[in-house]
Amino acid sequence: MSHSTYNKQWAEAESALVDLLQQEIPPEPPKPEKDRLAAFQLLATMYIKYIQIFRKLEQSYDQIVHPQKRRVLRHVLDGAMGRILEIKHEMVNLEFSEYHYFDDVLSDLKLTPNDVEIPIPKYFINEKMEILKEREKLLGQILTKVGPQDKEDHKEEVKMSLEDAIRIIQIHERARQGRLRAKFMKEIREQEEREIKAQTRGPPTLDHDVAAVRIQKVWKGFAQRRRTKKDRDEEMVFIGMAPPPMPTSLKNTPQALALKTESQRRQTQGTYEHEFQQSLVTIKEKIQETEGPDIKETMMDQIRQWFIECRDSSGKFPEYPDEDDGGSAAIFKQKTPEELEAEMREKEEGGGKKKDKKGKKKDKKDKKDKKDKKGKKGKKGKGGDDEEEEEGWKMAPSSFVPAINEGTDDYKGIWQTRDEKDNFSQKHDSELIKEEKRKEVEEEIRLQVDELMRTELKNLKAAVDRDKGKKKGKKSGKKKKKKGKKSGKKGKKKKKEKDLTPDRTIESLYEELIMNGIIVRTPNIKLMDYEGEYSYLGTTLRQANIEPMPSLSDVRRLVTEFGILPLGSPAVHEKAPLTKSILLAGPRGTGKKMLVQAVCNETGANMFDLSPANIVGKYPGKDGLKMLMHLVFKVGRELQPSVIYIGDCERMFKKKVPKTDPTDPKRLKKELPKALKTIKSDDRLLLVGTSRCPFDGEMKPLTSCYQRIILIPRPDYASRHLLWRRIILKNNGVLTAHLDISSLSKVTDGYTPGHMATAVQQVLTERRIQTLSKKPLQAVEFIAPLARIDPIYKEEEESFKSWYAKTPLGKKRAKAAAADDDDGGGGKGGKKGKKGGKKKGGKKKKKK
């Protein structure tokens, strides 16, 4: 697509943002919403609209080549991304659930689930591609040293059961006997054919005309059947009952050409950015050479004129503004000399009064403290009444709306009406650079002028009134010293953590963690490889007071919102609600580790594997454990973003660990929560735990360690239908009419994506792939390998569901649902109010 297409897309997103900002920043503060359903509908609508805007902004930022436009776009893009996360946390706090369903909102807005799929910004990886390549190269070099040892260990770990060994021997023996039998039967058949030919030797007796008619009959029948089949296939494709045929060569398809164009535009972005950085330096130097001396002279003349005017009006020279007050910039404001002199007098008088009243301050403070305490005690009852009157849901103040507003203002002021007819190639605008750099040059020159003019003013004052000049100099010196002392004390308070490795470089620590197998290389898995269909019945089931099981599409969305988007952008991570840890809980084969690897690949994060099985025998003892945690968090902070992965994390919180378990899973139980508390908004660190039996661990410590819990279900029919198609195609299979995917999806209820992948790998061997053209795939072939695997039964899924209901968020949701059921009349807001009233009444009874 062209430059104008992406500019129009940006303009559409900005106009949609303006409409949303009118709703976000109303002229009057909105009243609390008492109906919880209405509040959720409002949030869901805003959430979907922000996602649509975010999709347009992300695509525009990825393809627009103009470097100055990209800076404005990035500001708005990060703001929209952060606002999506804020609204998501609002919905979680309102509905007491991580999963939300928008079927009704999508139908009202006439959108499909694909229209609200959250994209992962490509700049997460593209903007640090060189750093990632260097890191990958270093990782490969270190792993080559450790590689042979790992392979030997891997060979030792592989074990075969007696049944499998007997089975393999039987297969080979039967194959050998079958080959001998086939050879023997072939020889017998050939001998019989030779005997028949010897008996029936002689000239042909069939007439030429009859033979020709027979040949024509066979050929015409074959040709007509082929034409009919072709017409039927085309009709099925036309009505959408069959997929279109795959092109013979993928190079010349429209999709391939579009991808090629996009990659070329990204290369152009790099060249234009380099030119822009060079022009920033050259234009600034040019302004300093040409305009710098004139700016300096005019500033000095204006300041001298100000000295004379103040001297004439007040009879003495003014005080020169400090650097903290802006220096001479305060003089150039539109103010008269009398006003400035009056301000300076007020400052001097205020300073004198403060010194005189130092002794009285302590007495006044004591009295004020007592009054404040009394006031707080008296206001307790009134505060409760106000809360009851203003009960309901209110939108929390946003940290990202001001950034979005600022970005839209920049767009309106600069780019919306800018004429770019002459800038067809979309290179940088030098006039805008001149405006910015002129301000920078003026600021730099102003600092130089301030130093010169301070000395000049000091000399003038010394000549006129030396005593006053000395006193003021002493006062200003004392004040500055005090400020320095305070800042020193604040700096000391921040230094709490001890650095256990002060003499070592990050590169050496990074190498040590790789050598010990703590930092792991992740396979190239993207989040879109974790496939699953959208759940269309979520809202309907919730309206019927039935809690639906989430779909794999919902899991993918949550991982994007809680994991990928905050980790990828530093600006979003600083201001967005902080998510320190995530727990992925689900049956075996549901793709928990795959999701962790996808988070690392989509954000370019390091993966630290602290699973109990991985850290056995590494960093032993208490000191060793402290060193391990110190190394992981130090390297993770330095090379952020970083993901800390713990497999089977519920074993850490088990009541009793078997004595035969050599992994010592409770080793990190105390140190890990302590380390998590040190994570701040500046640290892009994320702890991700996976568990296939979360109900085996203690609930309280598990939920206190993991902030967000994502429950992964077994796939539903729609997801299974999609997964079977994608997994077969991924393993070089071919989908034909002989393969009944619908029946296969129905029969395989309870099987997870991992089970499906193993079944497909067992069926689609190299030999079977070669025979696909003659013998197409059938659904029956997958039944035998699936029969050897135990599916996830409904009882196991129910146990996960009941465990999730016991989590803190699940309990809150159950209480809210119970309160809603108790109140038959009125809206949900009224129900919530009655619930709150019951709680307060209960508390009063306990006090009595």
PDB file of N, CA, C and O in Angstrom, residues 815-835:
ATOM      1  N   LYS A 815     -19.451 -14.514  45.665  1.00  0.00           N
ATOM      2  CA  LYS A 815     -20.190 -13.648  46.603  1.00  0.00           C
ATOM      3  C   LYS A 815     -21.043 -12.638  45.845  1.00  0.00           C
ATOM      4  O   LYS A 815     -22.197 -12.382  46.209  1.00  0.00           O
ATOM      5  N   ALA A 816     -20.459 -12.049  44.789  1.00  0.00           N
ATOM      6  CA  ALA A 816     -21.218 -11.067  44.001  1.00  0.00           C
ATOM      7  C   ALA A 816     -22.420 -11.725  43.333  1.00  0.00           C
ATOM      8  O   ALA A 816     -23.524 -11.163  43.304  1.00  0.00           O
ATOM      9  N   ALA A 817     -22.227 -12.954  42.809  1.00  0.00           N
ATOM     10  CA  ALA A 817     -23.330 -13.677  42.171  1.00  0.00           C
ATOM     11  C   ALA A 817     -24.405 -14.035  43.195  1.00  0.00           C
ATOM     12  O   ALA A 817     -25.609 -13.940  42.907  1.00  0.00           O
ATOM     13  N   ALA A 818     -23.985 -14.420  44.402  1.00  0.00           N
ATOM     14  CA  ALA A 818     -24.949 -14.755  45.452  1.00  0.00           C
ATOM     15  C   ALA A 818     -25.757 -13.527  45.861  1.00  0.00           C
ATOM     16  O   ALA A 818     -26.972 -13.607  46.069  1.00  0.00           O
ATOM     17  N   ALA A 819     -25.086 -12.387  45.933  1.00  0.00           N
ATOM     18  CA  ALA A 819     -25.790 -11.147  46.283  1.00  0.00           C
ATOM     19  C   ALA A 819     -26.781 -10.757  45.200  1.00  0.00           C
ATOM     20  O   ALA A 819     -27.883 -10.290  45.482  1.00  0.00           O
ATOM     21  N   ASP A 820     -26.397 -10.989  43.939  1.00  0.00           N
ATOM     22  CA  ASP A 820     -27.302 -10.689  42.826  1.00  0.00           C
ATOM     23  C   ASP A 820     -28.531 -11.598  42.851  1.00  0.00           C
ATOM     24  O   ASP A 820     -29.644 -11.177  42.555  1.00  0.00           O
ATOM     25  N   ASP A 821     -28.317 -12.886  43.216  1.00  0.00           N
ATOM     26  CA  ASP A 821     -29.441 -13.826  43.265  1.00  0.00           C
ATOM     27  C   ASP A 821     -30.387 -13.522  44.416  1.00  0.00           C
ATOM     28  O   ASP A 821     -31.595 -13.727  44.311  1.00  0.00           O
ATOM     29  N   ASP A 822     -29.835 -13.039  45.545  1.00  0.00           N
ATOM     30  CA  ASP A 822     -30.666 -12.745  46.725  1.00  0.00           C
ATOM     31  C   ASP A 822     -31.650 -11.626  46.445  1.00  0.00           C
ATOM     32  O   ASP A 822     -32.792 -11.655  46.917  1.00  0.00           O
ATOM     33  N   ASP A 823     -31.207 -10.622  45.661  1.00  0.00           N
ATOM     34  CA  ASP A 823     -32.051  -9.470  45.378  1.00  0.00           C
ATOM     35  C   ASP A 823     -32.843  -9.741  44.108  1.00  0.00           C
ATOM     36  O   ASP A 823     -32.310  -9.709  43.014  1.00  0.00           O
ATOM     37  N   GLY A 824     -34.132 -10.032  44.235  1.00  0.00           N
ATOM     38  CA  GLY A 824     -34.961 -10.354  43.062  1.00  0.00           C
ATOM     39  C   GLY A 824     -35.315  -9.148  42.252  1.00  0.00           C
ATOM     40  O   GLY A 824     -35.309  -9.155  41.030  1.00  0.00           O
ATOM     41  N   GLY A 825     -35.662  -8.008  42.868  1.00  0.00           N
ATOM     42  CA  GLY A 825     -36.055  -6.798  42.147  1.00  0.00           C
ATOM     43  C   GLY A 825     -34.894  -5.854  42.022  1.00  0.00           C
ATOM     44  O   GLY A 825     -33.904  -5.950  42.698  1.00  0.00           O
ATOM     45  N   GLY A 826     -35.002  -4.869  41.119  1.00  0.00           N
ATOM     46  CA  GLY A 826     -33.957  -3.844  40.963  1.00  0.00           C
ATOM     47  C   GLY A 826     -32.799  -4.351  40.157  1.00  0.00           C
ATOM     48  O   GLY A 826     -32.720  -5.500  39.791  1.00  0.00           O
ATOM     49  N   GLY A 827     -31.863  -3.434  39.874  1.00  0.00           N
ATOM     50  CA  GLY A 827     -30.698  -3.747  39.040  1.00  0.00           C
ATOM     51  C   GLY A 827     -29.605  -4.357  39.863  1.00  0.00           C
ATOM     52  O   GLY A 827     -29.706  -4.566  41.056  1.00  0.00           O
ATOM     53  N   LYS A 828     -28.486  -4.587  39.162  1.00  0.00           N
ATOM     54  CA  LYS A 828     -27.347  -5.209  39.821  1.00  0.00           C
ATOM     55  C   LYS A 828     -26.673  -4.257  40.785  1.00  0.00           C
ATOM     56  O   LYS A 828     -26.045  -4.673  41.724  1.00  0.00           O
ATOM     57  N   GLY A 829     -26.792  -2.962  40.505  1.00  0.00           N
ATOM     58  CA  GLY A 829     -26.201  -1.997  41.424  1.00  0.00           C
ATOM     59  C   GLY A 829     -26.893  -2.049  42.777  1.00  0.00           C
ATOM     60  O   GLY A 829     -26.268  -2.005  43.827  1.00  0.00           O
ATOM     61  N   GLY A 830     -28.258  -2.194  42.759  1.00  0.00           N
ATOM     62  CA  GLY A 830     -29.003  -2.310  43.998  1.00  0.00           C
ATOM     63  C   GLY A 830     -28.617  -3.540  44.777  1.00  0.00           C
ATOM     64  O   GLY A 830     -28.502  -3.541  45.982  1.00  0.00           O
ATOM     65  N   LYS A 831     -28.353  -4.627  44.034  1.00  0.00           N
ATOM     66  CA  LYS A 831     -27.937  -5.872  44.684  1.00  0.00           C
ATOM     67  C   LYS A 831     -26.629  -5.677  45.412  1.00  0.00           C
ATOM     68  O   LYS A 831     -26.426  -6.117  46.513  1.00  0.00           O
ATOM     69  N   LYS A 832     -25.727  -4.981  44.705  1.00  0.00           N
ATOM     70  CA  LYS A 832     -24.417  -4.734  45.288  1.00  0.00           C
ATOM     71  C   LYS A 832     -24.537  -3.903  46.560  1.00  0.00           C
ATOM     72  O   LYS A 832     -23.875  -4.143  47.554  1.00  0.00           O
ATOM     73  N   GLY A 833     -25.443  -2.912  46.521  1.00  0.00           N
ATOM     74  CA  GLY A 833     -25.651  -2.066  47.685  1.00  0.00           C
ATOM     75  C   GLY A 833     -26.165  -2.859  48.870  1.00  0.00           C
ATOM     76  O   GLY A 833     -25.733  -2.697  49.995  1.00  0.00           O
ATOM     77  N   LYS A 834     -27.131  -3.779  48.626  1.00  0.00           N
ATOM     78  CA  LYS A 834     -27.677  -4.594  49.718  1.00  0.00           C
ATOM     79  C   LYS A 834     -26.612  -5.491  50.316  1.00  0.00           C
ATOM     80  O   LYS A 834     -26.569  -5.710  51.511  1.00  0.00           O
ATOM     81  N   LYS A 835     -25.752  -5.979  49.409  1.00  0.00           N
ATOM     82  CA  LYS A 835     -24.660  -6.835  49.873  1.00  0.00           C
ATOM     83  C   LYS A 835     -23.766  -6.069  50.843  1.00  0.00           C
ATOM     84  O   LYS A 835     -23.393  -6.542  51.900  1.00  0.00           O
TER      85      LYS A 835
END
